[in-house]
The first five atom37 places (N, CA, C, CB, O) and aatype in JSON, in Angstrom:
{
  "aatype": [12, 16, 0, 15, 11, 2, 1, 0, 1, 5, 2, 6, 9, 0, 1, 5, 9, 15, 6, 19, 6, 5, 13, 7, 3, 3, 10, 15, 15, 0, 10, 10, 11, 0, 2, 4, 1, 15, 3, 6, 19, 5, 0, 0, 10, 0, 14, 10, 6, 5, 10, 11, 3, 2, 10, 1, 2, 10, 1, 10, 3, 3, 2, 19, 19, 0, 14, 0, 19, 0, 15, 2, 1, 14, 7, 3, 12, 0, 0, 9, 18, 0, 6, 6, 16, 7, 19, 3, 18, 0, 16, 0, 10, 19, 8, 4, 2, 12, 3],
  "atom_mask": [
    [1, 1, 1, 1, 1],
    [1, 1, 1, 1, 1],
    [1, 1, 1, 1, 1],
    [1, 1, 1, 1, 1],
    [1, 1, 1, 1, 1],
    [1, 1, 1, 1, 1],
    [1, 1, 1, 1, 1],
    [1, 1, 1, 1, 1],
    [1, 1, 1, 1, 1],
    [1, 1, 1, 1, 1],
    [1, 1, 1, 1, 1],
    [1, 1, 1, 1, 1],
    [1, 1, 1, 1, 1],
    [1, 1, 1, 1, 1],
    [1, 1, 1, 1, 1],
    [1, 1, 1, 1, 1],
    [1, 1, 1, 1, 1],
    [1, 1, 1, 1, 1],
    [1, 1, 1, 1, 1],
    [1, 1, 1, 1, 1],
    [1, 1, 1, 1, 1],
    [1, 1, 1, 1, 1],
    [1, 1, 1, 1, 1],
    [1, 1, 1, 0, 1],
    [1, 1, 1, 1, 1],
    [1, 1, 1, 1, 1],
    [1, 1, 1, 1, 1],
    [1, 1, 1, 1, 1],
    [1, 1, 1, 1, 1],
    [1, 1, 1, 1, 1],
    [1, 1, 1, 1, 1],
    [1, 1, 1, 1, 1],
    [1, 1, 1, 1, 1],
    [1, 1, 1, 1, 1],
    [1, 1, 1, 1, 1],
    [1, 1, 1, 1, 1],
    [1, 1, 1, 1, 1],
    [1, 1, 1, 1, 1],
    [1, 1, 1, 1, 1],
    [1, 1, 1, 1, 1],
    [1, 1, 1, 1, 1],
    [1, 1, 1, 1, 1],
    [1, 1, 1, 1, 1],
    [1, 1, 1, 1, 1],
    [1, 1, 1, 1, 1],
    [1, 1, 1, 1, 1],
    [1, 1, 1, 1, 1],
    [1, 1, 1, 1, 1],
    [1, 1, 1, 1, 1],
    [1, 1, 1, 1, 1],
    [1, 1, 1, 1, 1],
    [1, 1, 1, 1, 1],
    [1, 1, 1, 1, 1],
    [1, 1, 1, 1, 1],
    [1, 1, 1, 1, 1],
    [1, 1, 1, 1, 1],
    [1, 1, 1, 1, 1],
    [1, 1, 1, 1, 1],
    [1, 1, 1, 1, 1],
    [1, 1, 1, 1, 1],
    [1, 1, 1, 1, 1],
    [1, 1, 1, 1, 1],
    [1, 1, 1, 1, 1],
    [1, 1, 1, 1, 1],
    [1, 1, 1, 1, 1],
    [1, 1, 1, 1, 1],
    [1, 1, 1, 1, 1],
    [1, 1, 1, 1, 1],
    [1, 1, 1, 1, 1],
    [1, 1, 1, 1, 1],
    [1, 1, 1, 1, 1],
    [1, 1, 1, 1, 1],
    [1, 1, 1, 1, 1],
    [1, 1, 1, 1, 1],
    [1, 1, 1, 0, 1],
    [1, 1, 1, 1, 1],
    [1, 1, 1, 1, 1],
    [1, 1, 1, 1, 1],
    [1, 1, 1, 1, 1],
    [1, 1, 1, 1, 1],
    [1, 1, 1, 1, 1],
    [1, 1, 1, 1, 1],
    [1, 1, 1, 1, 1],
    [1, 1, 1, 1, 1],
    [1, 1, 1, 1, 1],
    [1, 1, 1, 0, 1],
    [1, 1, 1, 1, 1],
    [1, 1, 1, 1, 1],
    [1, 1, 1, 1, 1],
    [1, 1, 1, 1, 1],
    [1, 1, 1, 1, 1],
    [1, 1, 1, 1, 1],
    [1, 1, 1, 1, 1],
    [1, 1, 1, 1, 1],
    [1, 1, 1, 1, 1],
    [1, 1, 1, 1, 1],
    [1, 1, 1, 1, 1],
    [1, 1, 1, 1, 1],
    [1, 1, 1, 1, 1]
  ],
  "atom_positions": [
    [[74.14, 117.08, 29.45], [74.85, 116.44, 30.39], [75.86, 115.25, 29.02], [73.55, 115.59, 31.77], [76.3, 115.16, 27.87]],
    [[75.78, 114.98, 29.55], [76.82, 114.05, 28.04], [76.62, 112.74, 28.74], [79.06, 114.47, 27.7], [76.06, 112.43, 29.8]],
    [[77.25, 112.09, 27.82], [76.42, 110.97, 28.3], [77.23, 109.97, 28.85], [75.57, 110.38, 27.27], [76.8, 108.83, 28.66]],
    [[77.86, 110.04, 29.22], [79.27, 109.32, 30.63], [79.01, 109.63, 32.01], [81.04, 110.1, 30.54], [79.12, 109.06, 33.1]],
    [[78.51, 111.07, 31.44], [77.88, 111.22, 33.0], [76.68, 110.94, 32.84], [77.94, 112.61, 33.77], [76.42, 109.96, 33.54]],
    [[75.73, 111.32, 32.24], [73.8, 110.78, 31.99], [74.43, 109.59, 32.6], [72.74, 110.5, 29.97], [74.5, 109.42, 33.82]],
    [[75.14, 108.32, 31.19], [75.66, 106.78, 31.67], [75.75, 106.08, 33.64], [77.48, 106.86, 31.01], [75.42, 104.98, 34.1]],
    [[76.39, 107.41, 34.37], [77.11, 107.36, 35.55], [75.49, 107.7, 36.7], [78.65, 108.75, 35.5], [75.23, 107.03, 37.7]],
    [[74.59, 108.95, 36.16], [74.13, 108.95, 36.98], [72.66, 107.9, 36.63], [74.16, 110.31, 37.35], [72.02, 107.61, 37.64]],
    [[72.3, 107.52, 35.69], [71.39, 106.55, 35.49], [72.25, 105.1, 36.34], [71.07, 106.43, 33.65], [71.44, 104.33, 36.87]],
    [[73.14, 104.85, 36.44], [73.94, 104.05, 37.05], [72.88, 103.9, 38.52], [75.59, 104.74, 37.16], [71.97, 103.14, 38.86]],
    [[73.59, 105.09, 39.14], [73.17, 105.59, 40.71], [71.89, 105.42, 41.09], [73.36, 107.03, 40.98], [71.5, 104.75, 42.04]],
    [[71.24, 106.06, 40.33], [69.66, 105.99, 40.05], [69.04, 104.43, 40.16], [69.37, 106.6, 38.41], [68.11, 104.17, 40.92]],
    [[69.71, 103.36, 39.24], [69.15, 102.42, 38.95], [70.06, 101.23, 40.5], [69.38, 102.18, 37.07], [69.65, 100.07, 40.57]],
    [[71.26, 101.72, 41.61], [72.24, 101.23, 42.03], [70.82, 101.77, 43.3], [74.07, 101.74, 41.68], [70.22, 100.91, 43.94]],
    [[70.44, 103.59, 43.5], [68.94, 103.38, 44.34], [67.97, 102.94, 44.82], [68.47, 103.55, 44.29], [67.42, 102.87, 45.92]],
    [[67.73, 102.5, 43.34], [66.23, 101.29, 43.48], [66.44, 100.86, 44.13], [65.69, 100.25, 42.69], [66.17, 101.16, 45.3]],
    [[67.39, 99.34, 43.53], [68.26, 98.75, 43.92], [68.04, 98.5, 45.39], [69.32, 99.35, 43.54], [67.18, 97.78, 45.9]],
    [[69.2, 99.4, 46.15], [69.0, 99.44, 47.7], [67.36, 99.6, 48.53], [69.88, 100.77, 48.11], [67.03, 98.79, 49.4]],
    [[66.53, 100.67, 48.14], [65.51, 100.43, 48.17], [64.74, 99.58, 48.24], [65.34, 100.73, 47.75], [63.95, 99.64, 49.19]],
    [[64.61, 98.32, 47.18], [63.86, 97.44, 46.83], [64.75, 96.28, 48.34], [63.95, 97.08, 44.85], [64.34, 95.28, 48.93]],
    [[65.7, 96.86, 48.43], [66.31, 94.88, 49.57], [66.12, 95.51, 50.49], [68.24, 93.87, 49.72], [66.18, 94.8, 51.49]],
    [[65.68, 97.63, 50.94], [65.81, 97.71, 53.01], [64.36, 96.97, 52.5], [65.8, 99.86, 54.45], [64.22, 95.85, 52.99]],
    [[62.9, 97.55, 51.32], [61.95, 96.84, 51.55], [61.28, 95.67, 51.85], [0.0, 0.0, 0.0], [60.35, 95.41, 52.61]],
    [[62.11, 94.88, 50.92], [62.9, 93.1, 52.1], [62.8, 93.05, 52.71], [63.99, 92.46, 52.57], [61.8, 92.6, 53.28]],
    [[64.15, 93.66, 53.34], [64.09, 93.14, 54.3], [62.77, 93.48, 55.75], [65.4, 93.35, 54.48], [62.53, 92.74, 56.7]],
    [[62.25, 94.6, 55.49], [61.72, 95.56, 56.64], [60.52, 94.57, 56.39], [61.55, 97.52, 56.46], [60.05, 94.04, 57.4]],
    [[60.08, 94.32, 55.43], [58.75, 92.78, 54.78], [58.6, 91.42, 55.98], [59.66, 91.65, 52.85], [57.88, 90.75, 56.73]],
    [[59.53, 91.62, 55.59], [60.16, 90.04, 55.97], [60.36, 90.33, 57.88], [62.24, 89.65, 54.87], [59.85, 89.46, 58.6]],
    [[61.09, 91.55, 58.59], [60.9, 91.67, 59.56], [60.09, 91.79, 60.63], [61.22, 92.01, 59.48], [60.23, 91.42, 61.8]],
    [[58.58, 92.78, 59.66], [56.93, 92.69, 59.86], [57.0, 91.69, 60.21], [55.85, 92.83, 58.81], [57.12, 91.35, 61.39]],
    [[56.9, 90.62, 58.76], [56.0, 89.54, 58.87], [56.66, 89.08, 60.41], [56.09, 88.32, 57.45], [56.17, 89.7, 61.35]],
    [[57.57, 88.19, 60.69], [58.24, 87.74, 61.75], [57.63, 88.27, 62.45], [59.45, 87.84, 61.94], [56.85, 87.44, 62.92]],
    [[57.34, 89.8, 63.13], [57.04, 90.1, 63.88], [55.14, 90.63, 64.35], [58.05, 90.74, 63.82], [54.49, 91.34, 65.11]],
    [[54.98, 89.42, 62.96], [53.32, 89.17, 63.3], [52.86, 90.01, 62.66], [52.71, 89.29, 64.71], [51.64, 90.06, 62.48]],
    [[53.56, 90.77, 62.23], [53.02, 91.56, 61.35], [51.12, 92.04, 60.41], [53.93, 91.07, 60.63], [51.45, 92.49, 59.32]],
    [[49.9, 92.07, 60.48], [48.95, 91.82, 59.29], [49.74, 92.41, 58.52], [47.47, 92.33, 59.24], [50.63, 93.18, 58.9]],
    [[49.35, 91.93, 56.68], [49.9, 92.3, 55.34], [49.88, 93.65, 55.5], [49.14, 91.81, 54.06], [50.86, 94.39, 55.47]],
    [[47.54, 94.3, 55.87], [48.37, 95.41, 56.23], [48.99, 96.25, 56.47], [48.53, 95.56, 56.31], [49.01, 97.31, 55.85]],
    [[49.87, 95.85, 57.76], [49.89, 96.57, 58.59], [51.51, 96.64, 56.87], [49.78, 96.14, 60.67], [52.1, 97.54, 56.28]],
    [[51.51, 95.96, 56.86], [52.93, 95.89, 56.21], [53.05, 96.81, 54.97], [53.26, 94.37, 55.75], [54.12, 97.36, 54.69]],
    [[51.98, 96.95, 54.28], [51.57, 97.31, 52.74], [51.66, 98.17, 53.18], [50.42, 97.02, 51.85], [52.17, 98.92, 52.34]],
    [[51.39, 99.07, 54.72], [51.71, 100.15, 54.91], [52.33, 101.15, 54.83], [51.72, 100.15, 55.25], [52.26, 102.3, 54.4]],
    [[53.29, 100.09, 55.62], [54.74, 100.44, 56.45], [55.84, 100.33, 55.18], [55.17, 99.12, 57.92], [56.95, 100.85, 55.34]],
    [[55.42, 99.45, 53.56], [55.95, 99.62, 52.56], [55.48, 100.87, 51.64], [55.86, 98.48, 52.05], [56.46, 101.53, 51.3]],
    [[54.34, 101.34, 51.19], [53.7, 102.42, 50.95], [54.74, 103.26, 50.43], [52.98, 102.92, 52.07], [55.05, 103.03, 49.26]],
    [[55.47, 104.38, 51.15], [56.41, 104.8, 50.81], [57.99, 105.08, 50.17], [56.18, 104.84, 51.19], [58.75, 105.88, 49.64]],
    [[57.81, 103.93, 50.62], [59.53, 102.8, 49.52], [58.59, 102.47, 48.52], [60.58, 100.74, 50.38], [59.37, 102.22, 47.6]],
    [[57.16, 102.25, 47.93], [56.98, 102.04, 46.52], [56.96, 103.6, 46.13], [55.57, 101.1, 46.09], [57.77, 103.86, 45.24]],
    [[56.11, 104.84, 46.66], [56.96, 106.26, 46.2], [57.56, 106.54, 46.16], [57.07, 107.06, 46.32], [57.4, 107.54, 45.47]],
    [[59.28, 106.41, 46.63], [60.33, 106.46, 46.26], [60.45, 106.18, 45.05], [60.96, 105.93, 46.88], [60.17, 106.93, 44.12]],
    [[61.14, 104.45, 44.94], [60.96, 103.37, 43.27], [60.8, 103.95, 43.06], [60.25, 102.31, 42.61], [61.72, 104.58, 42.55]],
    [[58.86, 104.93, 43.13], [58.42, 105.86, 41.97], [59.24, 106.55, 41.16], [57.69, 106.78, 42.38], [58.78, 107.26, 40.26]],
    [[59.57, 107.74, 43.36], [60.26, 108.75, 42.11], [61.37, 108.77, 41.95], [60.14, 110.06, 42.13], [61.76, 109.93, 41.8]],
    [[62.39, 107.83, 41.89], [63.32, 107.87, 41.53], [63.23, 107.08, 39.97], [64.09, 107.47, 42.6], [64.11, 107.39, 39.17]],
    [[62.12, 106.01, 39.52], [62.75, 105.98, 38.13], [61.83, 106.96, 37.02], [62.79, 104.28, 37.61], [61.89, 106.83, 35.8]],
    [[60.69, 108.27, 37.99], [60.5, 109.34, 37.51], [62.36, 110.04, 37.09], [59.45, 110.14, 38.69], [62.81, 110.05, 35.95]],
    [[62.81, 110.33, 37.84], [64.53, 110.47, 37.49], [64.61, 109.74, 36.17], [65.72, 109.64, 38.74], [64.09, 110.18, 35.14]],
    [[64.94, 109.19, 36.2], [65.83, 108.34, 35.0], [64.09, 108.87, 33.67], [66.25, 105.66, 35.62], [64.4, 109.59, 32.72]],
    [[63.51, 108.71, 33.72], [62.7, 109.38, 32.54], [63.33, 110.72, 32.18], [61.14, 109.64, 32.93], [63.59, 111.2, 31.08]],
    [[63.46, 111.12, 33.28], [63.47, 112.4, 33.0], [64.91, 112.97, 31.94], [63.38, 113.05, 34.47], [65.11, 113.74, 31.0]],
    [[65.77, 111.92, 32.94], [66.94, 111.53, 32.34], [66.96, 111.32, 30.88], [67.34, 110.43, 32.93], [67.93, 111.47, 30.14]],
    [[65.98, 111.02, 30.62], [66.13, 109.69, 29.83], [65.45, 110.4, 28.12], [64.95, 108.09, 30.76], [66.01, 110.29, 27.03]],
    [[64.22, 111.04, 28.38], [63.27, 111.56, 27.82], [62.64, 113.15, 27.94], [62.51, 110.71, 28.14], [62.08, 113.57, 26.93]],
    [[62.7, 113.81, 28.82], [62.41, 115.5, 29.42], [63.42, 115.57, 28.86], [62.27, 116.16, 31.06], [63.49, 115.74, 27.65]],
    [[64.32, 115.46, 29.56], [65.83, 116.23, 29.03], [66.61, 116.47, 28.23], [66.55, 116.08, 29.3], [67.48, 117.32, 28.36]],
    [[66.38, 115.52, 26.9], [67.04, 115.32, 25.95], [66.02, 116.12, 25.02], [67.42, 113.84, 25.73], [66.58, 116.54, 24.01]],
    [[64.69, 116.43, 25.11], [63.6, 116.81, 24.6], [63.9, 118.47, 24.52], [62.34, 116.27, 25.46], [64.06, 119.2, 23.55]],
    [[63.93, 118.84, 26.45], [63.47, 120.07, 25.78], [65.37, 120.69, 25.69], [62.02, 121.21, 26.97], [65.42, 121.92, 25.6]],
    [[66.45, 120.16, 25.7], [67.32, 120.43, 25.47], [67.53, 120.72, 23.82], [67.93, 119.61, 26.12], [68.06, 121.69, 23.28]],
    [[66.87, 119.45, 23.2], [67.26, 120.13, 21.76], [65.64, 120.95, 21.33], [67.84, 118.61, 20.36], [65.05, 121.02, 20.25]],
    [[65.34, 121.41, 22.55], [63.88, 122.78, 21.5], [63.1, 122.52, 21.09], [63.97, 123.57, 20.29], [62.37, 123.42, 20.66]],
    [[62.63, 120.84, 20.91], [62.1, 120.84, 19.95], [60.81, 120.84, 20.33], [62.51, 120.01, 19.21], [60.56, 120.01, 21.21]],
    [[59.43, 121.83, 19.75], [58.07, 121.63, 19.89], [57.55, 120.49, 20.25], [57.54, 121.9, 18.93], [56.92, 120.06, 21.22]],
    [[57.94, 120.11, 19.29], [56.95, 118.71, 18.53], [57.3, 117.44, 19.96], [0.0, 0.0, 0.0], [56.6, 116.52, 20.39]],
    [[58.42, 117.82, 20.28], [58.69, 116.63, 21.75], [58.4, 116.87, 22.6], [59.78, 116.21, 22.29], [58.27, 115.88, 23.33]],
    [[58.07, 118.18, 23.25], [57.85, 118.78, 24.38], [56.66, 118.26, 24.47], [58.0, 120.19, 24.5], [56.33, 117.17, 24.93]],
    [[55.54, 119.7, 23.65], [54.64, 118.7, 22.69], [53.84, 117.56, 23.65], [55.78, 117.78, 21.49], [53.16, 117.59, 24.68]],
    [[54.5, 116.22, 22.4], [54.01, 114.31, 23.39], [54.55, 114.53, 24.39], [54.68, 112.52, 22.88], [54.21, 113.57, 25.08]],
    [[55.37, 115.33, 25.16], [55.63, 114.69, 27.02], [55.13, 115.62, 27.36], [57.18, 114.41, 27.94], [54.4, 115.17, 28.25]],
    [[54.9, 116.91, 27.32], [53.41, 117.62, 28.19], [52.0, 116.85, 27.5], [53.22, 119.74, 27.81], [51.33, 116.24, 28.33]],
    [[51.59, 116.83, 26.4], [50.87, 116.0, 26.13], [50.46, 114.72, 27.66], [51.61, 115.52, 24.81], [49.5, 114.61, 28.43]],
    [[51.51, 114.11, 27.52], [50.8, 112.78, 28.4], [51.36, 112.9, 29.33], [50.88, 111.28, 28.01], [51.33, 111.83, 29.93]],
    [[52.24, 114.07, 30.18], [52.04, 114.31, 31.36], [50.64, 114.8, 31.81], [52.96, 115.12, 31.64], [50.06, 114.62, 32.89]],
    [[50.37, 115.23, 31.06], [49.22, 116.88, 32.0], [47.41, 116.04, 30.85], [50.18, 120.02, 30.85], [46.46, 116.81, 30.75]],
    [[47.31, 115.03, 30.39], [46.24, 114.57, 29.7], [45.83, 114.8, 28.64], [0.0, 0.0, 0.0], [45.14, 114.08, 27.91]],
    [[46.42, 116.34, 28.4], [45.65, 117.67, 27.24], [46.12, 116.12, 25.61], [47.27, 120.31, 27.12], [46.88, 115.15, 25.6]],
    [[44.84, 116.92, 24.24], [45.63, 116.13, 23.35], [46.59, 116.48, 23.09], [45.26, 115.87, 22.38], [46.96, 117.27, 23.96]],
    [[47.97, 116.26, 21.63], [48.36, 117.1, 21.48], [48.55, 118.74, 20.97], [48.59, 116.6, 21.4], [49.23, 119.7, 21.33]],
    [[47.55, 118.48, 19.93], [47.44, 119.79, 19.35], [47.78, 121.32, 20.59], [45.74, 119.74, 18.72], [48.7, 122.14, 20.59]],
    [[46.39, 121.12, 21.67], [46.67, 121.66, 22.79], [48.0, 122.18, 23.61], [46.19, 120.94, 23.32], [48.29, 123.12, 24.35]],
    [[48.67, 120.95, 23.02], [49.78, 120.26, 24.07], [51.11, 121.74, 23.19], [50.24, 117.69, 23.66], [51.82, 122.71, 23.49]],
    [[50.63, 120.87, 21.98], [51.44, 122.06, 21.25], [51.83, 123.08, 20.65], [51.67, 122.08, 20.94], [52.78, 123.46, 19.97]],
    [[50.38, 123.65, 21.29], [50.07, 125.23, 21.33], [50.9, 125.91, 22.58], [48.3, 125.52, 21.57], [51.53, 126.95, 22.42]],
    [[50.84, 125.09, 24.07], [51.13, 124.78, 24.51], [53.03, 125.65, 24.9], [50.56, 123.7, 24.06], [53.68, 126.48, 25.55]],
    [[53.04, 124.44, 23.72], [54.84, 124.25, 23.87], [55.56, 125.33, 22.87], [55.45, 122.44, 23.28], [56.76, 125.59, 22.79]],
    [[54.21, 125.98, 21.97], [55.17, 127.34, 20.95], [55.05, 128.4, 22.29], [54.1, 128.21, 18.96], [56.02, 129.14, 22.21]],
    [[54.46, 128.66, 23.15], [53.86, 129.62, 23.88], [54.96, 130.63, 24.3], [53.11, 129.02, 25.05], [55.46, 130.27, 25.36]],
    [[55.61, 132.01, 23.7], [57.05, 132.46, 25.45], [56.68, 132.77, 25.47], [58.37, 132.95, 26.08], [56.62, 133.61, 26.37]]
  ]
}
């Protein structure tokens, strides 16, 4: 992905996150005005929080994972694999060198 396409994608993801946050704020206000309990409001907002997390993960993938995979450097991929799976770096390095 070229730098300009990546920047455009990052901007689009940031815009989507902002829209989800605004929708969450509006929904929260509407639910509170309707005298919903705070636990009901939190339950209603939970899927939006998951959506925001998913969008943030897309940004992480674009900024960290994709370049490491594209570079095909086992050390970079191993560090990411270790972080994502919780295994130690040596195990991850062995895993990433297996094809």
